[in-house]
Tab-separated table of C-alpha atoms and ligand atoms in Angstrom:
chain	number	residue	atom	x	y	z
X	1	MET	CA	96.550	113.557	104.680
X	2	ASN	CA	96.886	109.673	105.466
X	3	ASP	CA	94.801	109.666	108.445
X	4	LYS	CA	92.106	111.743	106.341
X	5	LYS	CA	89.071	109.976	104.853
X	6	ILE	CA	88.870	109.048	101.349
X	7	GLY	CA	86.871	112.069	100.394
X	8	THR	CA	89.373	114.734	101.914
X	9	LYS	CA	92.086	112.111	99.813
X	10	CYS	CA	90.000	112.650	96.588
X	11	VAL	CA	90.090	116.581	97.171
X	12	GLN	CA	93.338	117.430	98.663
X	13	ALA	CA	95.822	114.590	98.870
X	14	GLY	CA	99.227	114.752	96.714
X	15	TYR	CA	99.666	118.519	96.566
X	16	THR	CA	100.156	121.161	99.642
X	17	PRO	CA	100.872	124.376	98.500
X	18	GLY	CA	103.493	126.479	100.681
X	19	ASN	CA	102.624	129.971	101.494
X	20	GLY	CA	101.622	131.848	98.210
X	21	GLU	CA	102.048	129.330	96.276
X	22	PRO	CA	98.869	128.331	93.820
X	23	ARG	CA	96.116	126.671	95.310
X	24	GLN	CA	95.650	124.369	92.532
X	25	ILE	CA	98.049	122.240	91.023
X	26	PRO	CA	100.280	123.872	88.603
X	27	ILE	CA	100.573	122.437	85.383
X	28	ILE	CA	104.723	122.184	84.699
X	29	GLN	CA	104.462	122.639	80.662
X	30	SER	CA	108.161	121.647	80.056
X	31	THR	CA	109.869	118.897	78.730
X	32	THR	CA	113.206	119.637	80.650
X	33	PHE	CA	114.575	121.439	84.159
X	34	LYS	CA	117.351	123.553	84.214
X	35	TYR	CA	120.487	122.777	86.546
X	36	ASP	CA	123.499	124.889	87.649
X	37	THR	CA	126.084	122.675	87.339
X	38	SER	CA	126.793	119.404	85.576
X	39	GLU	CA	127.385	117.912	89.120
X	40	ASP	CA	124.360	118.766	90.162
X	41	MET	CA	122.390	117.014	86.899
X	42	GLY	CA	124.742	113.976	87.339
X	43	LYS	CA	123.403	113.010	90.804
X	44	LEU	CA	119.917	112.694	88.875
X	45	PHE	CA	121.170	110.250	86.154
X	46	ASP	CA	122.905	108.254	89.137
X	47	LEU	CA	119.743	108.268	91.098
X	48	GLU	CA	121.729	109.668	93.964
X	49	ALA	CA	119.281	112.520	94.336
X	50	SER	CA	115.558	112.766	93.100
X	51	GLY	CA	114.805	115.677	91.153
X	52	TYR	CA	113.583	116.122	87.516
X	53	PHE	CA	115.558	116.378	84.326
X	54	TYR	CA	113.246	115.301	81.763
X	55	THR	CA	109.502	114.833	80.990
X	56	ARG	CA	109.953	111.784	79.356
X	57	LEU	CA	110.497	110.217	82.931
X	58	GLN	CA	108.965	112.246	85.444
X	59	ASN	CA	107.396	115.404	85.954
X	60	PRO	CA	106.084	117.432	88.663
X	61	THR	CA	102.328	117.732	87.588
X	62	ASN	CA	102.200	114.195	87.479
X	63	ASP	CA	104.120	113.288	90.675
X	64	TYR	CA	101.433	114.934	92.313
X	65	VAL	CA	98.841	113.451	91.016
X	66	ALA	CA	100.317	109.950	91.161
X	67	ALA	CA	100.937	110.976	94.695
X	68	LYS	CA	97.080	111.028	95.808
X	69	ILE	CA	96.091	107.944	93.857
X	70	ALA	CA	99.003	106.536	96.257
X	71	ALA	CA	96.670	108.054	99.249
X	72	LEU	CA	93.555	106.903	97.945
X	73	GLU	CA	94.717	103.238	97.451
X	74	GLY	CA	96.523	103.081	100.337
X	75	GLY	CA	100.099	102.727	98.850
X	76	CYS	CA	103.434	104.183	99.498
X	77	ALA	CA	104.243	105.098	95.822
X	78	ALA	CA	102.499	105.616	92.681
X	79	MET	CA	103.558	106.868	88.825
X	80	LEU	CA	101.518	107.809	86.326
X	81	THR	CA	101.197	106.233	82.574
X	82	SER	CA	100.152	107.392	79.229
X	83	SER	CA	97.564	104.930	79.480
X	84	GLY	CA	95.824	101.687	81.257
X	85	GLN	CA	97.298	99.420	78.675
X	86	ALA	CA	100.812	100.649	79.523
X	87	ALA	CA	100.200	100.740	83.115
X	88	ASN	CA	99.287	97.195	83.221
X	89	PHE	CA	102.604	96.608	80.868
X	90	PHE	CA	104.761	98.337	83.026
X	91	ALA	CA	103.680	96.523	86.423
X	92	LEU	CA	104.043	93.330	84.460
X	93	PHE	CA	107.278	93.917	82.532
X	94	ASN	CA	108.845	95.504	85.698
X	95	ILE	CA	109.007	91.988	87.512
X	96	CYS	CA	108.956	89.648	84.222
X	97	GLU	CA	111.277	89.148	81.490
X	98	CYS	CA	111.996	86.371	78.573
X	99	GLY	CA	111.484	83.071	80.253
X	100	SER	CA	108.977	84.416	83.020
X	101	HIS	CA	105.393	82.917	83.534
X	102	ILE	CA	102.356	84.801	84.653
X	103	VAL	CA	99.149	83.573	86.271
X	104	ALA	CA	96.339	85.615	85.132
X	105	SER	CA	92.556	85.657	85.733
X	106	SER	CA	90.488	84.708	82.375
X	107	SER	CA	88.200	87.221	83.246
X	108	ILE	CA	90.253	90.591	82.691
X	109	TYR	CA	89.921	93.638	79.992
X	110	GLY	CA	90.133	92.209	76.093
X	111	GLY	CA	93.375	94.599	75.676
X	112	THR	CA	94.842	93.636	78.737
X	113	PHE	CA	94.206	90.013	77.880
X	114	ASN	CA	95.768	90.605	74.097
X	115	LEU	CA	98.783	91.956	75.692
X	116	ILE	CA	99.579	89.054	77.948
X	117	ALA	CA	98.421	86.361	75.965
X	118	VAL	CA	99.517	87.727	72.495
X	119	THR	CA	102.236	90.642	72.788
X	120	MET	CA	104.169	89.559	75.827
X	121	ALA	CA	104.163	85.821	74.670
X	122	LYS	CA	106.329	87.519	71.544
X	123	MET	CA	108.574	88.718	74.406
X	124	GLY	CA	108.995	85.361	75.943
X	125	ILE	CA	106.756	85.630	78.769
X	126	GLU	CA	104.122	83.085	79.181
X	127	VAL	CA	100.505	83.005	80.711
X	128	THR	CA	98.253	80.390	82.257
X	129	PHE	CA	94.785	81.614	82.609
X	130	VAL	CA	92.678	80.768	85.224
X	131	SER	CA	88.889	80.972	86.072
X	132	PRO	CA	88.331	83.948	88.662
X	133	ASP	CA	86.151	81.270	90.352
X	134	ALA	CA	89.174	78.828	90.153
X	135	SER	CA	89.421	76.942	93.652
X	136	GLU	CA	92.720	77.319	95.876
X	137	GLU	CA	93.825	73.581	94.321
X	138	GLU	CA	93.052	74.933	90.799
X	139	LEU	CA	94.847	78.044	91.415
X	140	ASN	CA	98.016	76.095	92.823
X	141	ALA	CA	98.446	74.067	90.160
X	142	ALA	CA	98.649	76.893	87.946
X	143	PHE	CA	102.007	77.780	88.955
X	144	LYS	CA	105.262	76.964	87.751
X	145	ASP	CA	108.946	77.669	89.017
X	146	ASN	CA	108.955	80.648	86.636
X	147	THR	CA	106.004	82.108	87.608
X	148	ARG	CA	106.794	86.160	88.663
X	149	ALA	CA	102.937	87.527	88.951
X	150	VAL	CA	99.638	87.042	89.604
X	151	PHE	CA	97.304	89.295	87.766
X	152	GLY	CA	93.158	89.823	87.896
X	153	GLU	CA	90.857	92.644	87.946
X	154	THR	CA	88.662	93.872	90.702
X	155	ILE	CA	85.438	93.785	88.651
X	156	ALA	CA	86.364	92.644	85.364
X	157	ASN	CA	85.427	94.742	82.238
X	158	PRO	CA	83.332	93.620	80.332
X	159	ALA	CA	82.132	90.239	82.529
X	160	LEU	CA	81.294	91.920	85.858
X	161	THR	CA	83.068	89.217	87.639
X	162	VAL	CA	84.012	90.104	91.029
X	163	LEU	CA	87.954	88.473	91.755
X	164	ASP	CA	88.218	86.550	95.400
X	165	ILE	CA	91.337	89.136	96.116
X	166	ASP	CA	92.103	87.670	99.497
X	167	LYS	CA	92.158	84.007	97.823
X	168	PHE	CA	94.332	84.975	94.851
X	169	ALA	CA	96.638	86.982	96.957
X	170	LYS	CA	97.314	83.980	99.640
X	171	ALA	CA	97.815	81.796	96.493
X	172	ALA	CA	100.355	84.242	95.166
X	173	HIS	CA	102.290	84.956	98.225
X	174	SER	CA	102.436	81.301	99.106
X	175	HIS	CA	104.488	80.639	95.636
X	176	GLY	CA	106.502	84.096	96.630
X	177	VAL	CA	105.098	86.081	94.061
X	178	PRO	CA	102.812	89.508	94.056
X	179	LEU	CA	99.672	89.798	93.000
X	180	ILE	CA	98.811	92.767	90.628
X	181	VAL	CA	95.150	94.008	90.796
X	182	ASP	CA	93.529	96.237	88.129
X	183	ASN	CA	90.826	98.262	89.931
X	184	THR	CA	89.838	100.655	87.090
X	185	PHE	CA	85.896	99.985	87.712
X	186	PRO	CA	85.770	100.394	91.466
X	187	THR	CA	88.131	102.978	91.973
X	188	PRO	CA	89.638	103.238	95.407
X	189	VAL	CA	86.692	105.022	96.585
X	190	ASN	CA	84.667	101.517	96.610
X	191	CYS	CA	87.502	98.972	96.960
X	192	ARG	CA	91.151	99.490	97.901
X	193	PRO	CA	92.828	96.053	96.704
X	194	ILE	CA	95.831	96.631	99.086
X	195	GLU	CA	93.743	96.210	102.061
X	196	TRP	CA	92.824	92.571	100.985
X	197	GLY	CA	96.574	91.749	100.032
X	198	ALA	CA	97.358	92.936	96.803
X	199	ASP	CA	100.818	94.455	96.240
X	200	ILE	CA	100.361	96.710	93.304
X	201	VAL	CA	97.530	98.319	91.926
X	202	THR	CA	96.914	99.600	88.416
X	203	HIS	CA	94.337	101.949	87.114
X	204	SER	CA	92.955	102.816	83.383
X	205	THR	CA	92.432	106.288	84.545
X	206	THR	CA	90.888	106.995	81.357
X	207	LYS	CA	87.847	105.648	83.234
X	208	TYR	CA	85.939	106.714	86.444
X	209	MET	CA	88.999	108.206	87.759
X	210	ASP	CA	88.784	111.100	85.036
X	211	GLY	CA	85.379	110.510	84.511
X	212	HIS	CA	84.460	112.972	82.020
X	213	GLY	CA	85.658	111.252	78.636
X	214	ALA	CA	88.216	113.467	78.426
X	215	GLY	CA	92.071	112.129	78.964
X	216	VAL	CA	93.883	108.731	78.265
X	217	GLY	CA	95.678	107.760	81.216
X	218	GLY	CA	96.943	105.103	83.554
X	219	ALA	CA	98.620	104.810	86.897
X	220	ILE	CA	100.470	102.191	88.814
X	221	VAL	CA	100.667	101.934	92.957
X	222	ASP	CA	102.891	100.128	95.197
X	223	SER	CA	101.630	99.039	98.299
X	224	GLY	CA	105.276	98.443	99.679
X	225	ASN	CA	104.284	95.415	101.318
X	226	PHE	CA	106.466	92.702	99.082
X	227	ASP	CA	109.379	91.852	100.383
X	228	TRP	CA	111.465	91.695	96.976
X	229	MET	CA	114.965	90.793	98.704
X	230	ALA	CA	113.120	87.525	100.268
X	231	HIS	CA	112.520	86.401	96.398
X	232	ALA	CA	115.705	87.850	95.169
X	233	ASP	CA	116.167	84.848	92.609
X	234	LYS	CA	112.796	85.295	91.512
X	235	PHE	CA	113.444	89.124	90.720
X	236	PRO	CA	116.711	89.614	89.292
X	237	GLY	CA	115.811	93.054	88.174
X	238	LEU	CA	115.108	94.430	91.658
X	239	CYS	CA	117.567	92.479	93.707
X	240	GLN	CA	120.989	92.891	91.453
X	241	PRO	CA	122.712	95.818	90.154
X	242	ASP	CA	121.376	97.437	87.224
X	243	ASP	CA	124.446	97.975	84.836
X	244	SER	CA	122.512	101.187	83.226
X	245	TYR	CA	122.796	103.064	86.590
X	246	HIS	CA	126.284	102.293	87.681
X	247	GLY	CA	125.450	98.899	89.642
X	248	ILE	CA	122.796	100.293	92.097
X	249	THR	CA	120.366	97.620	93.201
X	250	TYR	CA	116.917	98.713	93.590
X	251	ALA	CA	115.525	96.866	96.692
X	252	GLU	CA	118.952	97.459	98.521
X	253	LYS	CA	118.801	101.237	97.845
X	254	PHE	CA	114.978	101.934	97.539
X	255	GLY	CA	113.561	99.496	99.776
X	256	LYS	CA	110.279	97.694	100.005
X	257	GLU	CA	108.520	101.084	99.546
X	258	GLY	CA	110.794	102.738	96.642
X	259	ALA	CA	112.034	99.995	94.851
X	260	PHE	CA	109.180	99.264	92.593
X	261	ILE	CA	108.051	102.496	91.480
X	262	THR	CA	111.791	103.859	91.392
X	263	LYS	CA	112.957	100.695	88.893
X	264	CYS	CA	109.975	101.370	86.666
X	265	THR	CA	110.489	104.932	86.415
X	266	ALA	CA	114.020	105.106	86.102
X	267	GLN	CA	114.076	101.594	83.319
X	268	LEU	CA	110.778	101.191	81.956
X	269	MET	CA	109.881	105.207	81.515
X	270	ARG	CA	113.432	106.020	80.134
X	271	ASP	CA	113.278	102.977	77.664
X	272	PHE	CA	109.640	103.224	76.405
X	273	GLY	CA	108.613	106.561	77.302
X	274	SER	CA	104.902	106.032	77.961
X	275	ILE	CA	104.605	108.927	80.394
X	276	GLN	CA	100.902	110.964	80.386
X	277	SER	CA	101.348	114.520	79.547
X	278	PRO	CA	101.201	117.064	82.337
X	279	GLN	CA	98.127	118.790	80.859
X	280	ASN	CA	95.860	115.675	81.162
X	281	ALA	CA	97.462	114.727	84.684
X	282	PHE	CA	95.613	117.906	85.524
X	283	ILE	CA	92.385	116.953	83.961
X	284	LEU	CA	92.793	113.794	85.798
X	285	ASN	CA	93.260	115.773	89.112
X	286	LEU	CA	89.776	117.785	88.248
X	287	GLY	CA	88.151	114.112	87.774
X	288	LEU	CA	89.555	112.765	91.021
X	289	GLU	CA	88.419	115.717	93.090
X	290	SER	CA	84.884	114.772	92.604
X	291	LEU	CA	85.443	110.800	92.433
X	292	HIS	CA	83.985	110.404	95.656
X	293	VAL	CA	80.819	112.261	95.293
X	294	ARG	CA	80.750	110.803	91.526
X	295	MET	CA	81.243	106.949	92.608
X	296	PRO	CA	77.990	106.322	94.624
X	297	LYS	CA	75.486	108.229	92.249
X	298	HIS	CA	76.989	105.562	89.358
X	299	VAL	CA	76.144	102.643	91.767
X	300	GLU	CA	72.894	104.118	92.165
X	301	ASN	CA	72.075	104.388	88.495
X	302	GLY	CA	73.482	100.838	87.795
X	303	LEU	CA	71.768	99.435	90.501
X	304	ALA	CA	68.463	101.067	89.759
X	305	VAL	CA	68.801	99.807	85.872
X	306	ALA	CA	69.915	96.471	86.617
X	307	LYS	CA	66.679	95.814	88.960
X	308	PHE	CA	64.278	97.726	85.960
X	309	LEU	CA	66.028	95.661	83.450
X	310	GLN	CA	65.832	92.114	85.454
X	311	SER	CA	61.860	92.753	85.778
X	312	GLN	CA	61.734	92.991	81.754
X	313	PRO	CA	60.276	90.132	79.914
X	314	GLY	CA	62.765	90.652	76.683
X	315	VAL	CA	65.798	90.398	78.867
X	316	VAL	CA	67.009	87.181	79.389
X	317	LYS	CA	69.652	87.566	81.894
X	318	VAL	CA	71.352	90.644	83.872
X	319	ASN	CA	74.799	90.655	85.298
X	320	TYR	CA	75.290	93.355	87.913
X	321	PRO	CA	77.118	92.117	91.185
X	322	GLY	CA	75.498	94.556	93.435
X	323	LEU	CA	72.097	92.520	92.036
X	324	GLU	CA	70.980	90.054	94.642
X	325	GLY	CA	71.137	86.772	92.835
X	326	ASP	CA	74.201	87.706	90.833
X	327	LYS	CA	76.741	85.041	90.838
X	328	TYR	CA	79.133	87.211	92.396
X	329	TYR	CA	76.556	89.290	95.301
X	330	GLU	CA	78.597	87.413	97.880
X	331	LEU	CA	81.810	88.331	96.866
X	332	ALA	CA	80.728	91.935	96.056
X	333	LYS	CA	79.379	92.013	99.642
X	334	LYS	CA	82.581	91.221	100.913
X	335	TYR	CA	84.649	93.378	98.535
X	336	LEU	CA	82.465	96.355	97.459
X	337	PRO	CA	79.945	96.867	100.618
X	338	ASN	CA	79.001	100.175	99.197
X	339	GLY	CA	78.664	99.084	95.520
X	340	GLY	CA	80.834	98.778	92.795
X	341	CYS	CA	80.367	100.911	89.766
X	342	GLY	CA	77.524	101.692	87.012
X	343	VAL	CA	78.572	99.155	84.700
X	344	VAL	CA	75.991	96.968	83.868
X	345	SER	CA	75.196	93.951	80.988
X	346	PHE	CA	72.271	92.363	80.141
X	347	GLU	CA	71.369	89.779	77.346
X	348	LEU	CA	68.170	90.001	75.172
X	349	ALA	CA	66.165	87.478	73.867
X	350	GLY	CA	66.503	87.517	69.775
X	351	GLY	CA	70.437	87.958	69.579
X	352	ARG	CA	72.267	90.485	68.027
X	353	ALA	CA	69.436	91.583	65.636
X	354	ALA	CA	67.385	92.456	68.513
X	355	ALA	CA	70.549	94.095	69.859
X	356	GLU	CA	70.984	96.189	67.146
X	357	SER	CA	67.365	97.367	66.603
X	358	PHE	CA	67.266	98.010	70.614
X	359	MET	CA	70.253	100.206	70.729
X	360	LYS	CA	69.039	102.141	67.632
X	361	LYS	CA	66.282	103.533	69.877
X	362	LEU	CA	67.890	104.660	72.753
X	363	LYS	CA	68.547	108.367	72.764
X	364	VAL	CA	70.186	109.253	76.517
X	365	PHE	CA	72.383	106.263	76.057
X	366	ALA	CA	75.202	106.853	73.149
X	367	ILE	CA	76.841	103.673	71.445
X	368	GLU	CA	80.382	104.238	72.435
X	369	THR	CA	83.357	102.224	72.491
X	370	HIS	CA	83.771	103.180	76.053
X	371	VAL	CA	82.399	102.898	79.502
X	372	ALA	CA	82.340	104.682	83.042
X	373	ASP	CA	82.016	108.130	82.306
X	374	ALA	CA	79.722	111.244	83.397
X	375	ARG	CA	77.787	110.352	79.908
X	376	SER	CA	75.524	107.115	79.889
X	377	CYS	CA	76.650	104.577	77.040
X	378	CYS	CA	76.128	101.480	75.463
X	379	LEU	CA	77.858	98.848	73.181
X	380	ASN	CA	76.879	95.534	71.734
X	381	PRO	CA	80.340	93.543	71.399
X	382	ALA	CA	79.012	91.181	68.951
X	383	THR	CA	78.818	94.083	66.212
X	384	SER	CA	81.725	95.919	67.636
X	385	THR	CA	84.553	95.091	69.650
X	386	HIS	CA	83.998	91.255	69.038
X	387	ARG	CA	82.563	91.706	65.208
X	388	GLN	CA	84.720	88.989	63.833
X	389	MET	CA	83.736	86.154	65.948
X	390	THR	CA	80.818	84.058	65.157
X	391	ASP	CA	77.999	83.423	67.249
X	392	GLU	CA	79.691	79.793	68.565
X	393	GLN	CA	82.791	81.900	69.320
X	394	LEU	CA	81.118	84.331	71.069
X	395	ALA	CA	79.054	81.930	73.280
X	396	ALA	CA	82.626	79.886	73.813
X	397	ALA	CA	83.991	83.361	75.069
X	398	GLY	CA	80.605	83.891	77.177
X	399	ILE	CA	79.611	86.938	75.038
X	400	PRO	CA	76.078	85.980	73.809
X	401	ALA	CA	75.345	87.689	70.661
X	402	GLY	CA	72.552	89.579	72.352
X	403	LEU	CA	74.660	90.383	75.144
X	404	ILE	CA	74.707	94.552	75.646
X	405	ARG	CA	76.956	96.586	77.998
X	406	ILE	CA	75.792	99.787	79.549
X	407	SER	CA	77.776	102.301	81.491
X	408	CYS	CA	75.113	104.455	83.391
X	409	GLY	CA	76.398	108.073	83.816
X	410	LEU	CA	75.386	110.511	86.385
X	411	GLU	CA	72.172	111.465	84.766
X	412	ASP	CA	68.383	111.008	86.548
X	413	LYS	CA	68.046	107.489	86.876
X	414	GLU	CA	64.472	107.948	86.043
X	415	ASP	CA	65.252	109.086	82.776
X	416	LEU	CA	68.217	105.888	82.027
X	417	ILE	CA	65.043	103.736	82.713
X	418	ALA	CA	62.801	105.562	80.753
X	419	ASP	CA	65.221	105.382	77.722
X	420	LEU	CA	65.585	101.747	78.065
X	421	GLU	CA	62.227	101.124	78.419
X	422	ASN	CA	61.009	102.965	75.702
X	423	ALA	CA	63.648	100.968	73.383
X	424	LEU	CA	62.574	97.463	74.974
X	425	LYS	CA	59.221	97.985	73.720
G	501	LIG	C1	90.029	100.394	79.874
G	501	LIG	C2	90.758	99.421	80.366
G	501	LIG	C3	92.047	99.262	80.484
G	501	LIG	C4	92.838	99.871	79.530
G	501	LIG	O1	93.022	100.994	79.678
G	501	LIG	P1	93.388	102.655	78.463
G	501	LIG	O2	93.465	103.881	79.350
G	501	LIG	O3	92.088	102.591	77.652
G	501	LIG	O4	95.086	102.150	77.843
G	501	LIG	C5	92.633	98.538	81.307
G	501	LIG	N1	91.728	97.695	82.088
G	501	LIG	C6	90.494	98.106	82.389
G	501	LIG	C7	89.999	97.519	83.444
G	501	LIG	C8	89.981	99.085	81.484
G	501	LIG	O5	88.524	98.938	81.696
């Protein structure tokens, strides 16, 4: 399947039925798996054989879908998690521990920002945030002896900045650490960060991958390119014996291709248990089967709406990387030649009052704390997700009170534009 194009992988990668087996992925709705002897099961507990014993760690349905996502991203191994939050936490915590340091783009999803800046800080993991626009010198200056990972988002939610993956990867590698990229917004249909040097890719599959607002989920993909053993002093968890598995060393036993995901499953999934349910993995797979058909439509609608908004007198500013003149247009042309996603943000003159009355008049766009599914939706951060902040704090965070984020779904673009036009009147 690896020689096939992206659309064929969306439909067929990850699961190949044998003679007389179900064409669709079977939902293995079982917490546990049966063995003939304790020796057979013991081999699984020692990581001497691969197989399933308990769905808190692994389930076949999840593995079919994870294998599809690995194929889409051009990675060598992947796993599903219960949410995007769990995916980003696991990806970082798999190589960081108390005393580690992370370099992260400041332009990332609020939940991930909080995870890194507040919750992981309580675990003794520090972070230095850098601007996504940082120069090479500024980037290099952010690293410390205890830096273990660099993190960013291909297209940031909600700021819609585009990460210079190439530049961030070079800085990470010159300091002997991997680059982790959250690729939720473009999906592998529009960008494959591994091709630009990223080592680990994460997803909130809740967004376009599911695409129907039906199931919360996440995924982690390993490129298999990062040489852990070449930096063994930095990554003791991968390069030194694990006492909880009779002293196996992941990077030795499973190699560059297997170490990261095996450790993440065997340790973090075992201990934290943030597994995706097989039912949700099945629903996610239905979304993946049409991802390559849906993404171009989201992009078409996003671009049409962005162009329309740009022409409106009441609109102060439009952010959409695919829009000529956008600050990230050149980076978007390089990394997202087929477009990015259907999320657009814009600022209304008249601040939060104007935003509130505008949103009340929308009929096709619904007010929701969500983005990236088939149905168009909108949100004013100042009166919802960021409502505890004053206008001054909002301005400092780069979120004007009149900013509205819209997610263009799969409806006809004429109806989306007419809805916005009516509300702008
Ligand atoms: C939504 C989102 C997340 C968090 O994912 P959940 O599935 O909601 O836990 C992480 N990163 C990005 C870019 C997101 O948009």
